[in-house]
mmCIF file of C-alpha atoms and ligand atoms in Angstrom:
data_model
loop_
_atom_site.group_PDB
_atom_site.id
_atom_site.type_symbol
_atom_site.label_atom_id
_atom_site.label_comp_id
_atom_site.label_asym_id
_atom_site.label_seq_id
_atom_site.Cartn_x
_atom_site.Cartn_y
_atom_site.Cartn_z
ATOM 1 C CA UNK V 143 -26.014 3.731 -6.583
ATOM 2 C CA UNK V 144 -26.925 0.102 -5.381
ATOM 3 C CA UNK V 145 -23.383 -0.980 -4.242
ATOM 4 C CA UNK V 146 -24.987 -4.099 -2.746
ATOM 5 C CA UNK V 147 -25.976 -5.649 -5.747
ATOM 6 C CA UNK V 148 -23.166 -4.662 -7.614
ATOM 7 C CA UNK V 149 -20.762 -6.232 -5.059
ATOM 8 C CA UNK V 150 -23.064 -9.324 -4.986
ATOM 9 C CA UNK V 151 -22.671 -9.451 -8.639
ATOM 10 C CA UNK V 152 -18.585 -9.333 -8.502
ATOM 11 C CA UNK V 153 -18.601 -11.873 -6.133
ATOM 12 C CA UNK V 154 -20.562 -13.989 -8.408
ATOM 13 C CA UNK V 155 -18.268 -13.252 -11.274
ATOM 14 C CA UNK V 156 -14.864 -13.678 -9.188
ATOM 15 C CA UNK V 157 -16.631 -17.569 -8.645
ATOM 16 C CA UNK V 158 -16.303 -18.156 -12.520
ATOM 17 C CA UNK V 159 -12.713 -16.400 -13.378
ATOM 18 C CA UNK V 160 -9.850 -18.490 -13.944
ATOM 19 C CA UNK V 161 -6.871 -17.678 -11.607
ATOM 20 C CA UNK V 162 -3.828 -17.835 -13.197
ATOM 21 C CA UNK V 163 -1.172 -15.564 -10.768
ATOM 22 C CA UNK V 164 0.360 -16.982 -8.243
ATOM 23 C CA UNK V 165 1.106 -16.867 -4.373
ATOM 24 C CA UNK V 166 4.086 -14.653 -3.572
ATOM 25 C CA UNK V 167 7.222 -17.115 -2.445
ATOM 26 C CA UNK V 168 9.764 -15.689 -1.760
ATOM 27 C CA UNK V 169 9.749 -15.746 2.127
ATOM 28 C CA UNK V 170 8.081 -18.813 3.195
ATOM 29 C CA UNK V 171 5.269 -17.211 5.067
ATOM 30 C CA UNK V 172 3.653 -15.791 2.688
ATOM 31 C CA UNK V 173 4.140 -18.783 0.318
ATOM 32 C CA UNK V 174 1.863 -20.826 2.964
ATOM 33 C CA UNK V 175 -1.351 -18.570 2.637
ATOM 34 C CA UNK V 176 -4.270 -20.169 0.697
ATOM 35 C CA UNK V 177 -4.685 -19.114 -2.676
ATOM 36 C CA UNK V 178 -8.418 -19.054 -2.561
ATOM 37 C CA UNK V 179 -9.102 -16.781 0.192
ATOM 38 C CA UNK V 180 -10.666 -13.400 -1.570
ATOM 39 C CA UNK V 181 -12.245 -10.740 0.261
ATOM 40 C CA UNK V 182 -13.245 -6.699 -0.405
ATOM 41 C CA UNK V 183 -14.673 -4.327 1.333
ATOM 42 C CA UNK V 184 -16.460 -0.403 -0.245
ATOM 43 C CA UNK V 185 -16.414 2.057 2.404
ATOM 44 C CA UNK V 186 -18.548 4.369 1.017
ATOM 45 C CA UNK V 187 -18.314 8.467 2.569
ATOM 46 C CA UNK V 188 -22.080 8.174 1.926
ATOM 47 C CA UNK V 189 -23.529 5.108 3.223
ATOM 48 C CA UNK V 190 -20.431 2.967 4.493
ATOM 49 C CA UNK V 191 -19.734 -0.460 4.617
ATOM 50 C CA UNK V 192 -20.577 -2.790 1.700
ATOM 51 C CA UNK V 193 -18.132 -6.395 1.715
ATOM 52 C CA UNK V 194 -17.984 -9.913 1.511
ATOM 53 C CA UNK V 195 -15.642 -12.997 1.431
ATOM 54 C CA UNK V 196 -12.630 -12.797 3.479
ATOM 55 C CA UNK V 197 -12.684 -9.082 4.486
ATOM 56 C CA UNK V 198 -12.158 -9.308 8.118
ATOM 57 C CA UNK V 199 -9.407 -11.580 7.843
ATOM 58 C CA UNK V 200 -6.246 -9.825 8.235
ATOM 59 C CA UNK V 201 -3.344 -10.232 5.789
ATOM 60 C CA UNK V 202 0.243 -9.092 4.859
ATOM 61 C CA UNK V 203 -0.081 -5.425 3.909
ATOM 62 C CA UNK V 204 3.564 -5.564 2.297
ATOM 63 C CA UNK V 205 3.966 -2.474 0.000
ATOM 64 C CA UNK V 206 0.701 -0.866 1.363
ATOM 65 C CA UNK V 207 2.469 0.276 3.978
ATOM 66 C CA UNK V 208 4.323 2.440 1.850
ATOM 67 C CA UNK V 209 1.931 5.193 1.598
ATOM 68 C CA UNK V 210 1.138 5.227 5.443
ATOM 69 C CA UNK V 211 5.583 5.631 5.694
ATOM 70 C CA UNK V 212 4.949 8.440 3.350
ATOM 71 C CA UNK V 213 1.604 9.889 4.795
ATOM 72 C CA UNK V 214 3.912 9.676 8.417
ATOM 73 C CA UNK V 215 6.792 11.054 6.479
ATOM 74 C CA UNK V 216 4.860 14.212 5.360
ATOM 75 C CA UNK V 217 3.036 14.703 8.733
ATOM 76 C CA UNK V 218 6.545 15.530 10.117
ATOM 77 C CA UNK V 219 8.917 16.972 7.249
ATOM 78 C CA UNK V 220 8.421 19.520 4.890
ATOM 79 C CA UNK V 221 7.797 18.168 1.831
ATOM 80 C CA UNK V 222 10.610 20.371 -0.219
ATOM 81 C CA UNK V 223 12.881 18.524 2.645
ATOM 82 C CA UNK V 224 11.614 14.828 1.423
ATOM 83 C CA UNK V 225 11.115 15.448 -2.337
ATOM 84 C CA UNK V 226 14.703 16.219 -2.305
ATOM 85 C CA UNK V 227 16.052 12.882 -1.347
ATOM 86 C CA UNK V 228 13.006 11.056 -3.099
ATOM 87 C CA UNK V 229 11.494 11.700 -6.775
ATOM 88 C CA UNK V 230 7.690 11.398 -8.024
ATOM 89 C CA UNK V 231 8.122 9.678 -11.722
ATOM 90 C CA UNK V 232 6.623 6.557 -12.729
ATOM 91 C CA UNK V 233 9.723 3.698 -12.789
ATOM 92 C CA UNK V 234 8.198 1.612 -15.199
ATOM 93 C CA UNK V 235 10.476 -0.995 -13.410
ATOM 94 C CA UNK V 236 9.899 -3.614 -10.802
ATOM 95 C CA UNK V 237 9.535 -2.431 -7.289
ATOM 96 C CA UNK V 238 12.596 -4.301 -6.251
ATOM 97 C CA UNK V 239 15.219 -2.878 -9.124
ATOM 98 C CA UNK V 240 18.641 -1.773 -8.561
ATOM 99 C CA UNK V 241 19.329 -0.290 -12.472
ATOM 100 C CA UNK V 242 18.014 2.873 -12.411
ATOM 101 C CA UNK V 243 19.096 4.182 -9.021
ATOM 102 C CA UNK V 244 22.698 3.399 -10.125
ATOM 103 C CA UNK V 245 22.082 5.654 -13.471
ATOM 104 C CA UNK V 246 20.138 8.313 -10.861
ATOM 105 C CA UNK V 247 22.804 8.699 -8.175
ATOM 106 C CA UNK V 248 20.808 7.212 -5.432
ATOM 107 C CA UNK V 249 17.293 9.175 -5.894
ATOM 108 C CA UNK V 250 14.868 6.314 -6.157
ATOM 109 C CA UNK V 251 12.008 7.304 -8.818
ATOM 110 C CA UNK V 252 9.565 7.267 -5.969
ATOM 111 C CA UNK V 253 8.168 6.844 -2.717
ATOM 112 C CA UNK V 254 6.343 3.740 -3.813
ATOM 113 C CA UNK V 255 9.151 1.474 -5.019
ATOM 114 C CA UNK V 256 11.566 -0.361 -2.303
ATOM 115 C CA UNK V 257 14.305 2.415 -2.685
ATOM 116 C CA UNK V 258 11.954 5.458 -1.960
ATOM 117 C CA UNK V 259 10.570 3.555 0.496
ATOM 118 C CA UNK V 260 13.946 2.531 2.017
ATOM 119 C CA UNK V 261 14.421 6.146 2.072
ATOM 120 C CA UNK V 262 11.428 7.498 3.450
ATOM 121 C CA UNK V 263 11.989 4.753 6.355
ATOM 122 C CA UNK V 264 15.349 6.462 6.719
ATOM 123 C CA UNK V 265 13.942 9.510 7.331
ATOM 124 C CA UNK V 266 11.559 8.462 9.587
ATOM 125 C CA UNK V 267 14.177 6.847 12.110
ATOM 126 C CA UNK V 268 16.008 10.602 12.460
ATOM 127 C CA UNK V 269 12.826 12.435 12.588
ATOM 128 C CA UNK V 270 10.918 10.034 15.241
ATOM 129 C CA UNK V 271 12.094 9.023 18.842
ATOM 130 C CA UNK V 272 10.324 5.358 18.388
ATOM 131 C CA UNK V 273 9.651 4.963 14.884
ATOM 132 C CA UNK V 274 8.210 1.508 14.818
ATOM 133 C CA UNK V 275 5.731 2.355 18.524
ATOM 134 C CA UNK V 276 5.291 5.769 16.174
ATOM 135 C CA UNK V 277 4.436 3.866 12.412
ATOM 136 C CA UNK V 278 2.013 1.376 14.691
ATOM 137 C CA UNK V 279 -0.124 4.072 16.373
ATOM 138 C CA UNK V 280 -0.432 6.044 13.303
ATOM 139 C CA UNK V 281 -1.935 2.963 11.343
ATOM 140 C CA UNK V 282 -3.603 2.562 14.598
ATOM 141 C CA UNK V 283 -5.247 5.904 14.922
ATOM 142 C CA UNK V 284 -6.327 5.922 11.288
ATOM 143 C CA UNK V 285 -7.827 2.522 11.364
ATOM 144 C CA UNK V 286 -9.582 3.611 14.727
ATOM 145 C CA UNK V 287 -8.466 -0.358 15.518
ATOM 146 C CA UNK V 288 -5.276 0.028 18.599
ATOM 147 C CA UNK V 289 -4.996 -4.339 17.923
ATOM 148 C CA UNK V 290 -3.149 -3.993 15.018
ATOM 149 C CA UNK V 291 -0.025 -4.739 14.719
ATOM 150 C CA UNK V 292 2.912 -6.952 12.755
ATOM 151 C CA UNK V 293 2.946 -10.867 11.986
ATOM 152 C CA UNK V 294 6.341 -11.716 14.036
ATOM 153 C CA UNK V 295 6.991 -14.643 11.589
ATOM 154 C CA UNK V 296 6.785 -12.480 8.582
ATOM 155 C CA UNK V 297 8.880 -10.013 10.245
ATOM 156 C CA UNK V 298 11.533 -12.820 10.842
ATOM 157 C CA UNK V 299 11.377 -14.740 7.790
ATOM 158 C CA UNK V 300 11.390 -11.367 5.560
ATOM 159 C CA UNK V 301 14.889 -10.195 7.667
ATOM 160 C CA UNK V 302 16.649 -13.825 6.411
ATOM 161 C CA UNK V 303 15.810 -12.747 2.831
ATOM 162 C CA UNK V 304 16.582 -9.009 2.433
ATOM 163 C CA UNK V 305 19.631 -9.203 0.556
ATOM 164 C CA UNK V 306 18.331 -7.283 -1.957
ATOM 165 C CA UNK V 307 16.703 -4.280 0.128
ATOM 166 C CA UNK V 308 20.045 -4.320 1.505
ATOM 167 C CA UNK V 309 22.001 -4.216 -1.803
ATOM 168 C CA UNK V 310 19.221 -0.959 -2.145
ATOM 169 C CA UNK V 311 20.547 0.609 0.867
ATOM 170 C CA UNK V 312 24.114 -0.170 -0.071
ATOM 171 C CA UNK V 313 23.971 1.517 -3.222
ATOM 172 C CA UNK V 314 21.823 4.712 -2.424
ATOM 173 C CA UNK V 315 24.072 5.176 0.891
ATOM 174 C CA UNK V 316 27.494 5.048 -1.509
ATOM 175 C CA UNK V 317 25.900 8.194 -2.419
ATOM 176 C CA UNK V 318 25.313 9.749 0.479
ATOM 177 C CA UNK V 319 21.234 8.960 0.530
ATOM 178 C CA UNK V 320 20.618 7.193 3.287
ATOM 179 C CA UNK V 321 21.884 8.678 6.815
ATOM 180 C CA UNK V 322 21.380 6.220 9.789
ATOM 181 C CA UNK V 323 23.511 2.755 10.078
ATOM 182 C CA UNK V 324 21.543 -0.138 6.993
ATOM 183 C CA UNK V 325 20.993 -2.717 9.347
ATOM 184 C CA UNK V 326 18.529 -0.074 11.325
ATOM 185 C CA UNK V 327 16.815 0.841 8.351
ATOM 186 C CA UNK V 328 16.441 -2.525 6.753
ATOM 187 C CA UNK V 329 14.584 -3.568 10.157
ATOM 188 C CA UNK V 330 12.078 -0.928 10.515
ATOM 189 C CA UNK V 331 11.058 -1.333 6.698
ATOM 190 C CA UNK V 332 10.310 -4.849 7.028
ATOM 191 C CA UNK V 333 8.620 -4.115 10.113
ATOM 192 C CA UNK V 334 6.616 -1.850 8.097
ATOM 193 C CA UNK V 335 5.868 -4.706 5.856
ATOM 194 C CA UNK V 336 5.084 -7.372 8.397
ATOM 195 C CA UNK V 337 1.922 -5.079 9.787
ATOM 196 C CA UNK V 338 -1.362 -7.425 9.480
ATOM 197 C CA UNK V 339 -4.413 -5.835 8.480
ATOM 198 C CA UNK V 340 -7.682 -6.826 7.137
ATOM 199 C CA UNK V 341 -9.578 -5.623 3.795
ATOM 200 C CA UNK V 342 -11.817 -3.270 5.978
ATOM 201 C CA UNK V 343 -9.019 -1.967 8.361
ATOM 202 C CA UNK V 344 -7.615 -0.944 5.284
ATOM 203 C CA UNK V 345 -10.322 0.480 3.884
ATOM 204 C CA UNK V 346 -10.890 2.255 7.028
ATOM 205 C CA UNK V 347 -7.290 3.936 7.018
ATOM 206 C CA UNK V 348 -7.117 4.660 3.548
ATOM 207 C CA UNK V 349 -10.466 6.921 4.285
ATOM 208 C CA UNK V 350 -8.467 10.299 4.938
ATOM 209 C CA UNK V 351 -7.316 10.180 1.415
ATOM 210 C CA UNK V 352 -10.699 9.593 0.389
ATOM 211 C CA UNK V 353 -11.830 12.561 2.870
ATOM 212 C CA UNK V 354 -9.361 15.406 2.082
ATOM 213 C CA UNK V 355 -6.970 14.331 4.791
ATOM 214 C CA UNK V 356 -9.756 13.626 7.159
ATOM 215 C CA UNK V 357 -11.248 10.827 9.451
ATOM 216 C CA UNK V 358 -14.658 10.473 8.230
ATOM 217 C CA UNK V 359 -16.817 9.631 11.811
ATOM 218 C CA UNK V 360 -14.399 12.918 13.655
ATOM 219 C CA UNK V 361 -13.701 14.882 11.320
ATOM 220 C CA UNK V 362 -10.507 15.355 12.693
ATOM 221 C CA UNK V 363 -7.574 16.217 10.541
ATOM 222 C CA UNK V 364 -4.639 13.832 9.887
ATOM 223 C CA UNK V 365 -3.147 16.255 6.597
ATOM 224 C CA UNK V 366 -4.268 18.846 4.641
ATOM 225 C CA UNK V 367 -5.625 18.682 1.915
ATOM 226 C CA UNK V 368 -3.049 19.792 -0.596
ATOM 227 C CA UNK V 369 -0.381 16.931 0.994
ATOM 228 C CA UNK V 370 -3.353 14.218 0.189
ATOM 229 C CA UNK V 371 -3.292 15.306 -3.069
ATOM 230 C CA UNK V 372 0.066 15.011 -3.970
ATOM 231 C CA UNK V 373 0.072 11.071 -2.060
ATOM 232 C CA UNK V 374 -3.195 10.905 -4.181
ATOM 233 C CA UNK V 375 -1.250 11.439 -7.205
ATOM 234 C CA UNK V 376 1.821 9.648 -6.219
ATOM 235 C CA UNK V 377 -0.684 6.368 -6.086
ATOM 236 C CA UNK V 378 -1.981 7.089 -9.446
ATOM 237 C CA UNK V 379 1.220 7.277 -10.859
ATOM 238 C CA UNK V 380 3.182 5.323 -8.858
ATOM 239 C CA UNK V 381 1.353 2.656 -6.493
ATOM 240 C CA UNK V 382 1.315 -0.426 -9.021
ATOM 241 C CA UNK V 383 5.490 -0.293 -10.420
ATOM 242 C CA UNK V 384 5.511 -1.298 -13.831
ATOM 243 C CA UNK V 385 1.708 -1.941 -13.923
ATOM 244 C CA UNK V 386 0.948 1.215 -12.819
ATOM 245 C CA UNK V 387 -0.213 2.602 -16.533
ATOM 246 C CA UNK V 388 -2.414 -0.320 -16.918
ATOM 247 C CA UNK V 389 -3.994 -0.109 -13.379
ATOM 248 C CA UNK V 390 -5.106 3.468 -14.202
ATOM 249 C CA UNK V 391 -6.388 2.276 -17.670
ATOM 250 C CA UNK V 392 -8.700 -0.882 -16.199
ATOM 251 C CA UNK V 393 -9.233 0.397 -12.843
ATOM 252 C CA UNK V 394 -8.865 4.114 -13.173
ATOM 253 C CA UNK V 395 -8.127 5.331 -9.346
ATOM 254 C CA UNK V 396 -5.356 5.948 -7.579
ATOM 255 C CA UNK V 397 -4.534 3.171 -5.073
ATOM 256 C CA UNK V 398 -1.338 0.793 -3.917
ATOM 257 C CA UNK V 399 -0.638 -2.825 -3.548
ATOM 258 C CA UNK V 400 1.355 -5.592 -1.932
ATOM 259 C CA UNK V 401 2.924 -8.632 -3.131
ATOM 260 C CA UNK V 402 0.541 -10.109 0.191
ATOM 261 C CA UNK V 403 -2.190 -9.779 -2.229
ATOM 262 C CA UNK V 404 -4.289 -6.972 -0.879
ATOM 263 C CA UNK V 405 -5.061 -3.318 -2.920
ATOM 264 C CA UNK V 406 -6.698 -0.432 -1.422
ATOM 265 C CA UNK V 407 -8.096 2.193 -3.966
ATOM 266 C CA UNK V 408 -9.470 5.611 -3.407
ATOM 267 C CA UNK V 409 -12.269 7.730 -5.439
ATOM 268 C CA UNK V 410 -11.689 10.714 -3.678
ATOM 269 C CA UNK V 411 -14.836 12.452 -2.531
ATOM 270 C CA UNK V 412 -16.387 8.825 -2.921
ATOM 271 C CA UNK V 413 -15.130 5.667 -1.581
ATOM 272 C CA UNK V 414 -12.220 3.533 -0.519
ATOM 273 C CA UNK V 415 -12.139 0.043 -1.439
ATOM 274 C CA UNK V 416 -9.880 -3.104 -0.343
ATOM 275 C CA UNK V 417 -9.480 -6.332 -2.120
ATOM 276 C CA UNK V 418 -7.300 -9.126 -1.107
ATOM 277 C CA UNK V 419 -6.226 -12.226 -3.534
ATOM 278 C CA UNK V 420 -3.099 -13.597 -2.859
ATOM 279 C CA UNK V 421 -1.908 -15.039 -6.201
ATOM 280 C CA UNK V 422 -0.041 -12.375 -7.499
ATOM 281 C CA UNK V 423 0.419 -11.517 -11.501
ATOM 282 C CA UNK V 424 3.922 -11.185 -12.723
ATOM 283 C CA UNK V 425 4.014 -7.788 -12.093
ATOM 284 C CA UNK V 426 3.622 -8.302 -8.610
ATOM 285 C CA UNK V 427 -0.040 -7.325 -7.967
ATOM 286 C CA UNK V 428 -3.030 -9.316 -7.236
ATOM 287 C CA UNK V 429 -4.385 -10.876 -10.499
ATOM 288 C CA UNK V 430 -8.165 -11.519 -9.224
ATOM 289 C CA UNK V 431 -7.787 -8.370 -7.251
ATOM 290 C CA UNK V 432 -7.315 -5.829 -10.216
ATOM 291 C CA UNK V 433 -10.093 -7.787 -12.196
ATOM 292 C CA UNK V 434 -12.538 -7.390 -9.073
ATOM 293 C CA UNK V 435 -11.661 -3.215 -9.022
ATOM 294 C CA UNK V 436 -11.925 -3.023 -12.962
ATOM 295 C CA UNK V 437 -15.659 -4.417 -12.586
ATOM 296 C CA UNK V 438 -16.391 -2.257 -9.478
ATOM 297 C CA UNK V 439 -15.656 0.979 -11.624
ATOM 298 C CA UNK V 440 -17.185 -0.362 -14.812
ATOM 299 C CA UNK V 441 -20.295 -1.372 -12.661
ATOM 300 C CA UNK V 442 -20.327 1.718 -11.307
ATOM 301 C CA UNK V 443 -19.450 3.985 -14.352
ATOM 302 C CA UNK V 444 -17.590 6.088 -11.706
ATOM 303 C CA UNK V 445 -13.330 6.222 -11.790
ATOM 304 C CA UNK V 446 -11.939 9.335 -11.625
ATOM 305 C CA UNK V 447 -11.890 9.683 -15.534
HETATM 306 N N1 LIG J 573 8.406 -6.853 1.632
HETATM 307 C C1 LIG J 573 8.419 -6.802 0.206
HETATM 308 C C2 LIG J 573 9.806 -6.429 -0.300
HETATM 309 O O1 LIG J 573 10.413 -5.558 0.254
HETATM 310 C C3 LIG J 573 7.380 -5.812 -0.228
HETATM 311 C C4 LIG J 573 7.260 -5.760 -1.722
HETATM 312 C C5 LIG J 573 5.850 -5.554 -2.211
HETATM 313 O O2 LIG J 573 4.844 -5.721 -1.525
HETATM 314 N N2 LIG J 573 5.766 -5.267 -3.493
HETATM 315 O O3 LIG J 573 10.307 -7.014 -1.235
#
């Protein structure tokens, strides 16, 4: 396969698309990044490295930290233990709803949305002594990269507007989901948020779900197998909201996103890949970002369909 040229001819086509989304505003951070950055990066298990644009720029992960909470999560807790307090259905809602947790007494659909996210953050705080040192050597050890770490004004600027996260934690701890005091679990979620990393850090981490729970230069084992499978299909199902039925039907792999622009996907057995656009669709995902994935799998003729 000549990813090269394909990736030369996606950044040619990204050149001629018409961007219509737009940059994520609601803290004022993010609402100052510029709109034409665009950058993506193949890691390929075969042959490596393949990017260009803006891929060693680091940006807001947002909501891609959810699945290294969860990957954390299920390093340390039995999985019967965390599937109890967190569900693995589709929402088919935004990531930020309160509706259907009030109908589902406090189980968020899953680990992907703010609730189940909220949650797995809450278990992470009883099961770790340091949770945030913890969540930033993990990324760190997986990303083989110990500088990263959070963007303090993001991390500030998100805390003035989390009345809604908070309204989350409210409602799922009326029902007796959420165990340690809201204000501590608000903080260490938007710290999740806040981490900074760049289109190939990314695609660097994201490798052990690529490589059956494995770092691809040491082998060594992060999870086993059977756990990356289940986060595998928790992404496929779950890791775009209420787009995540049309991200498996243009793109076709399993893979998350964040309202800072950026998606990682995963062809297990193949490849990760990182894009980052910020403006956002109105679903919340990167608009140039899901067009640049639908061409690398149609280019390809490779998805895991
Ligand atoms: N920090 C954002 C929030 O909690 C993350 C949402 C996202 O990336 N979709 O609202």
């Amino acid at each position: 396969m000549n990813y090269k040229e394909i990736l030369e001819q996606i950044q040619t086509e990204i050149h001629t698309q018409v961007n219509t989304g737009k940059v994520a505003t609601y803290i004022p951070e993010l609402a100052k990044i510029d709109a034409e950055k665009f950058g993506m990066n193949l890691y390929c298990i075969n042959s490596g490295h393949y990017q260009f644009g803006d891929y060693s720029e680091r940006f807001s992960i947002q909501s891609i930290s959810k699945v290294f909470g969860l990957t954390l999560a299920m390093c340390i807790v039995e999985d019967n233990e965390l599937f109890k307090r967190v569900d693995v259905e589709p929402s088919g809602d935004p990531f930020n709803s309160l509706v259907q947790l009030e109908y589902e007494n406090g189980i968020p659909r899953n680990p992907f949305i703010n609730a189940g996210a909220l949650v797995v953050s809450d278990i992470l705080i009883s099961a770790l002594d340091k949770p945030k040192q913890e969540f930033l050597d993990f990324i760190r050890e997986i990303a083989d990269e110990p500088t990263i770490d959070i963007n303090p004004s993001v991390f500030e600027s998100e805390k003035k507007f989390s009345h809604r996260n908070a309204a989350l934690l409210n409602l799922m701890k009326s029902f007796g989901n959420i165990n340690n005091p809201i204000e501590e679990v608000l903080d260490f979620y938007i710290f999740q948020c806040a981490v900074e990393m760049s289109c190939k850090e990314l695609s660097t981490a994201f490798m052990i779900y690529a490589n059956q729970g494995k770092k691809l230069i040491t082998e060594k084992e992060i999870l086993p197998s059977n756990k990356i499978k289940r986060i595998n299909a928790i992404m496929q199902t779950c890791g775009f909201y209420d787009e995540a039925g049309e991200f498996t039907f243009r793109v076709g792999l399993p893979g998350k996103s964040g309202v800072g622009g950026g998606i990682t996907a995963v062809h297990p057995g193949q490849y990760t890949v990182t894009v980052w656009s910020p403006p956002l669709n109105p679903k919340g995902n990167s608009e140039l970002g899901m067009y640049a994935l639908e061409r690398l799998t149609t280019l390809t003729g490779l998805s895991i369909f």
